[in-house]
Amino acid sequence: MKQEEDIRNAVEVLRRGGVILYPTDTIWGIGCDATNAEAVARVYQIKQRDDSKALICLVDSDARLQRYVRDIPNVAWDIMDLATKPTTVILDNAVNLAPNLVAEDGSIAMRITKEAFSHELCYRFQKPIVSTSANISGEEAAQNYCDIKQELIDAVDYVCFSRRQEHKPHTPSSIIKLGQNGEVSIIRK
């Protein structure tokens, strides 16, 4: 299957409120429409994860990020521009997202993806896509497709074909939290 067809199929499932497994700029992810509360609830259920633990979202551009976070501080742009590896930034004042995706303090973890497949997927979908590791909560994250348990494959509505043959080390993104007073905290290196 060509990547274009794979993305078209994934976008169709996302638009219907479905859940997908897909390759990202880091590890394989479980994804859904970040504005659809029912889809987000299914992701928590599939991962067997407490919904008080926030999920990461991917977007394709600065402009898209600005539609879902009010008042992004300049330091966030600096961090994203200077990062040498995929970096997720936890930002305050999330808007227009599923309520069960936003943390109690109103923050959201967002990352602008530059990797070809996930970037194109986000661009074609035109909304943020949830991106949480393809694993049951507490278990090892799936670096490659071959690492994903059958239980997860069976639980989602679509599994992307792109990059399934890949067998190389991948690591989760760095996570940086920006506090309201300008404080920067490294959550995960």
mmCIF file of C-alpha atoms in Angstrom:
data_model
loop_
_atom_site.group_PDB
_atom_site.id
_atom_site.type_symbol
_atom_site.label_atom_id
_atom_site.label_comp_id
_atom_site.label_asym_id
_atom_site.label_seq_id
_atom_site.Cartn_x
_atom_site.Cartn_y
_atom_site.Cartn_z
ATOM 1 C CA MET A 1 0.000 0.000 0.000
ATOM 2 C CA LYS A 2 1.303 3.450 -0.898
ATOM 3 C CA GLN A 3 1.798 5.977 1.901
ATOM 4 C CA GLU A 4 -0.784 8.331 0.355
ATOM 5 C CA GLU A 5 -3.488 5.636 0.478
ATOM 6 C CA ASP A 6 -2.443 4.657 4.013
ATOM 7 C CA ILE A 7 -2.815 8.267 5.182
ATOM 8 C CA ARG A 8 -6.161 8.632 3.404
ATOM 9 C CA ASN A 9 -7.463 5.484 5.151
ATOM 10 C CA ALA A 10 -6.171 6.644 8.557
ATOM 11 C CA VAL A 11 -7.728 10.110 8.152
ATOM 12 C CA GLU A 12 -11.078 8.561 7.231
ATOM 13 C CA VAL A 13 -11.019 6.458 10.421
ATOM 14 C CA LEU A 14 -10.003 9.486 12.532
ATOM 15 C CA ARG A 15 -12.845 11.571 11.077
ATOM 16 C CA ARG A 16 -15.335 8.827 12.029
ATOM 17 C CA GLY A 17 -14.085 8.960 15.640
ATOM 18 C CA GLY A 18 -11.963 5.837 15.312
ATOM 19 C CA VAL A 19 -8.643 4.904 16.910
ATOM 20 C CA ILE A 20 -5.497 4.108 14.920
ATOM 21 C CA LEU A 21 -2.016 2.664 15.449
ATOM 22 C CA TYR A 22 0.576 4.678 13.545
ATOM 23 C CA PRO A 23 4.290 5.440 13.284
ATOM 24 C CA THR A 24 5.320 8.836 14.648
ATOM 25 C CA ASP A 25 8.476 10.932 14.792
ATOM 26 C CA THR A 26 9.444 8.812 17.812
ATOM 27 C CA ILE A 27 7.861 5.441 18.660
ATOM 28 C CA TRP A 28 4.626 3.828 17.402
ATOM 29 C CA GLY A 29 1.536 5.521 18.769
ATOM 30 C CA ILE A 30 -2.129 5.011 19.477
ATOM 31 C CA GLY A 31 -3.993 7.951 18.022
ATOM 32 C CA CYS A 32 -7.386 9.577 17.640
ATOM 33 C CA ASP A 33 -8.994 12.941 17.001
ATOM 34 C CA ALA A 34 -7.845 15.119 19.904
ATOM 35 C CA THR A 35 -11.108 17.091 19.737
ATOM 36 C CA ASN A 36 -13.359 14.014 20.111
ATOM 37 C CA ALA A 37 -13.978 13.124 23.786
ATOM 38 C CA GLU A 38 -15.423 9.671 22.973
ATOM 39 C CA ALA A 39 -12.378 8.741 20.878
ATOM 40 C CA VAL A 40 -10.046 9.985 23.634
ATOM 41 C CA ALA A 41 -11.966 7.875 26.186
ATOM 42 C CA ARG A 42 -11.432 4.821 23.965
ATOM 43 C CA VAL A 43 -7.682 5.449 23.873
ATOM 44 C CA TYR A 44 -7.585 5.512 27.692
ATOM 45 C CA GLN A 45 -9.621 2.292 27.737
ATOM 46 C CA ILE A 46 -7.385 0.537 25.178
ATOM 47 C CA LYS A 47 -4.241 1.539 27.103
ATOM 48 C CA GLN A 48 -5.899 0.587 30.420
ATOM 49 C CA ARG A 49 -4.702 3.953 31.654
ATOM 50 C CA ASP A 50 -6.167 6.272 34.262
ATOM 51 C CA ASP A 51 -7.662 9.256 32.476
ATOM 52 C CA SER A 52 -6.050 11.617 34.974
ATOM 53 C CA LYS A 53 -2.741 10.968 33.176
ATOM 54 C CA ALA A 54 -2.468 13.352 30.233
ATOM 55 C CA LEU A 55 -1.797 12.275 26.649
ATOM 56 C CA ILE A 56 0.426 13.945 24.050
ATOM 57 C CA CYS A 57 -0.956 15.467 20.836
ATOM 58 C CA LEU A 58 0.797 15.910 17.511
ATOM 59 C CA VAL A 59 0.262 18.788 15.101
ATOM 60 C CA ASP A 60 1.838 19.599 11.759
ATOM 61 C CA SER A 61 2.664 23.285 12.162
ATOM 62 C CA ASP A 62 3.067 26.371 14.339
ATOM 63 C CA ALA A 63 -0.234 27.714 12.988
ATOM 64 C CA ARG A 64 -2.125 24.555 13.971
ATOM 65 C CA LEU A 65 -0.589 24.609 17.457
ATOM 66 C CA GLN A 66 -1.826 28.181 17.948
ATOM 67 C CA ARG A 67 -5.432 27.077 17.338
ATOM 68 C CA TYR A 68 -5.326 24.802 20.389
ATOM 69 C CA VAL A 69 -3.194 26.714 22.899
ATOM 70 C CA ARG A 70 -3.899 30.305 23.914
ATOM 71 C CA ASP A 71 -0.882 32.591 24.425
ATOM 72 C CA ILE A 72 2.135 30.392 23.672
ATOM 73 C CA PRO A 73 5.177 31.877 25.453
ATOM 74 C CA ASN A 74 8.224 32.815 23.382
ATOM 75 C CA VAL A 75 10.369 30.328 25.294
ATOM 76 C CA ALA A 76 8.182 27.502 23.913
ATOM 77 C CA TRP A 77 8.972 28.559 20.346
ATOM 78 C CA ASP A 78 12.681 28.763 21.235
ATOM 79 C CA ILE A 79 12.635 25.268 22.758
ATOM 80 C CA MET A 80 10.874 23.769 19.721
ATOM 81 C CA ASP A 81 13.170 25.566 17.255
ATOM 82 C CA LEU A 82 16.386 24.623 19.054
ATOM 83 C CA ALA A 83 15.523 21.022 19.959
ATOM 84 C CA THR A 84 17.768 18.440 18.321
ATOM 85 C CA LYS A 85 15.276 15.587 18.870
ATOM 86 C CA PRO A 86 11.469 15.408 18.959
ATOM 87 C CA THR A 87 10.383 17.508 21.926
ATOM 88 C CA THR A 88 6.948 17.715 23.498
ATOM 89 C CA VAL A 89 6.106 20.912 25.329
ATOM 90 C CA ILE A 90 3.458 21.064 28.052
ATOM 91 C CA LEU A 91 1.650 24.353 27.599
ATOM 92 C CA ASP A 92 -1.004 26.136 29.664
ATOM 93 C CA ASN A 93 -4.349 27.390 28.377
ATOM 94 C CA ALA A 94 -5.450 24.550 26.078
ATOM 95 C CA VAL A 95 -8.539 25.357 23.992
ATOM 96 C CA ASN A 96 -10.769 23.572 21.468
ATOM 97 C CA LEU A 97 -9.672 20.082 22.587
ATOM 98 C CA ALA A 98 -11.605 17.190 24.137
ATOM 99 C CA PRO A 99 -12.088 18.042 27.844
ATOM 100 C CA ASN A 100 -10.872 14.578 28.918
ATOM 101 C CA LEU A 101 -7.569 15.249 27.127
ATOM 102 C CA VAL A 102 -6.729 18.479 28.926
ATOM 103 C CA ALA A 103 -5.014 18.206 32.334
ATOM 104 C CA GLU A 104 -6.796 19.507 35.435
ATOM 105 C CA ASP A 105 -4.589 22.615 35.394
ATOM 106 C CA GLY A 106 -5.688 23.415 31.823
ATOM 107 C CA SER A 107 -2.418 22.338 30.221
ATOM 108 C CA ILE A 108 -1.812 20.104 27.212
ATOM 109 C CA ALA A 109 1.279 18.283 25.928
ATOM 110 C CA MET A 110 1.863 19.187 22.260
ATOM 111 C CA ARG A 111 4.532 18.392 19.701
ATOM 112 C CA ILE A 112 5.022 19.644 16.159
ATOM 113 C CA THR A 113 6.045 16.591 14.158
ATOM 114 C CA LYS A 114 8.477 16.913 11.278
ATOM 115 C CA GLU A 115 8.766 13.205 10.387
ATOM 116 C CA ALA A 116 7.286 12.565 6.913
ATOM 117 C CA PHE A 117 4.436 10.151 7.728
ATOM 118 C CA SER A 118 3.090 11.675 10.955
ATOM 119 C CA HIS A 119 3.497 15.220 9.595
ATOM 120 C CA GLU A 120 1.484 14.399 6.476
ATOM 121 C CA LEU A 121 -1.138 12.572 8.565
ATOM 122 C CA CYS A 122 -1.581 15.616 10.822
ATOM 123 C CA TYR A 123 -1.619 17.970 7.817
ATOM 124 C CA ARG A 124 -4.295 15.952 6.021
ATOM 125 C CA PHE A 125 -6.408 15.525 9.169
ATOM 126 C CA GLN A 126 -6.288 19.277 9.901
ATOM 127 C CA LYS A 127 -6.596 18.773 13.684
ATOM 128 C CA PRO A 128 -4.328 17.568 16.495
ATOM 129 C CA ILE A 129 -3.939 13.793 16.772
ATOM 130 C CA VAL A 130 -3.474 12.045 20.094
ATOM 131 C CA SER A 131 -0.108 10.312 20.220
ATOM 132 C CA THR A 132 0.375 7.993 23.162
ATOM 133 C CA SER A 133 2.761 5.052 23.155
ATOM 134 C CA ALA A 134 1.437 1.828 21.626
ATOM 135 C CA ASN A 135 1.398 -0.254 24.789
ATOM 136 C CA ILE A 136 -0.732 -1.148 27.771
ATOM 137 C CA SER A 137 -0.060 1.380 30.528
ATOM 138 C CA GLY A 138 3.008 0.405 32.555
ATOM 139 C CA GLU A 139 4.433 -1.919 29.879
ATOM 140 C CA GLU A 140 7.345 -1.288 27.514
ATOM 141 C CA ALA A 141 6.575 1.154 24.674
ATOM 142 C CA ALA A 142 6.601 -0.254 21.121
ATOM 143 C CA GLN A 143 9.617 1.140 19.283
ATOM 144 C CA ASN A 144 8.646 -0.648 16.059
ATOM 145 C CA TYR A 145 5.497 -2.263 14.700
ATOM 146 C CA CYS A 146 6.789 -5.764 15.531
ATOM 147 C CA ASP A 147 6.853 -4.753 19.235
ATOM 148 C CA ILE A 148 3.098 -4.044 19.401
ATOM 149 C CA LYS A 149 1.041 -6.665 21.226
ATOM 150 C CA GLN A 150 -1.763 -8.337 19.293
ATOM 151 C CA GLU A 151 -4.212 -7.214 21.980
ATOM 152 C CA LEU A 152 -3.639 -3.577 20.921
ATOM 153 C CA ILE A 153 -3.763 -4.348 17.203
ATOM 154 C CA ASP A 154 -7.150 -6.019 17.717
ATOM 155 C CA ALA A 155 -8.473 -3.109 19.829
ATOM 156 C CA VAL A 156 -8.028 -0.306 17.267
ATOM 157 C CA ASP A 157 -9.980 0.500 14.103
ATOM 158 C CA TYR A 158 -7.032 0.924 11.727
ATOM 159 C CA VAL A 159 -3.356 -0.035 11.736
ATOM 160 C CA CYS A 160 -1.157 1.980 9.391
ATOM 161 C CA PHE A 161 0.977 0.020 6.914
ATOM 162 C CA SER A 162 3.749 2.581 6.559
ATOM 163 C CA ARG A 163 7.026 1.745 8.323
ATOM 164 C CA ARG A 164 5.823 -1.685 9.529
ATOM 165 C CA GLN A 165 9.021 -3.339 8.262
ATOM 166 C CA GLU A 166 11.273 -0.975 10.193
ATOM 167 C CA HIS A 167 13.528 -2.506 12.862
ATOM 168 C CA LYS A 168 15.615 0.190 14.466
ATOM 169 C CA PRO A 169 15.838 1.834 17.855
ATOM 170 C CA HIS A 170 13.360 4.641 18.556
ATOM 171 C CA THR A 171 12.944 6.613 21.746
ATOM 172 C CA PRO A 172 10.063 8.668 23.149
ATOM 173 C CA SER A 173 10.226 12.443 22.863
ATOM 174 C CA SER A 174 11.731 14.746 25.430
ATOM 175 C CA ILE A 175 9.029 16.418 27.506
ATOM 176 C CA ILE A 176 9.420 19.951 28.841
ATOM 177 C CA LYS A 177 6.843 21.699 31.029
ATOM 178 C CA LEU A 178 6.562 25.453 30.989
ATOM 179 C CA GLY A 179 5.264 26.938 34.218
ATOM 180 C CA GLN A 180 3.114 30.050 34.415
ATOM 181 C CA ASN A 181 5.954 32.030 35.975
ATOM 182 C CA GLY A 182 8.341 31.182 33.120
ATOM 183 C CA GLU A 183 9.805 28.200 34.957
ATOM 184 C CA VAL A 184 11.066 25.403 32.679
ATOM 185 C CA SER A 185 10.995 21.810 33.990
ATOM 186 C CA ILE A 186 12.381 18.781 32.168
ATOM 187 C CA ILE A 187 9.876 15.940 32.648
ATOM 188 C CA ARG A 188 11.632 13.417 30.370
ATOM 189 C CA LYS A 189 15.046 13.827 28.708
#
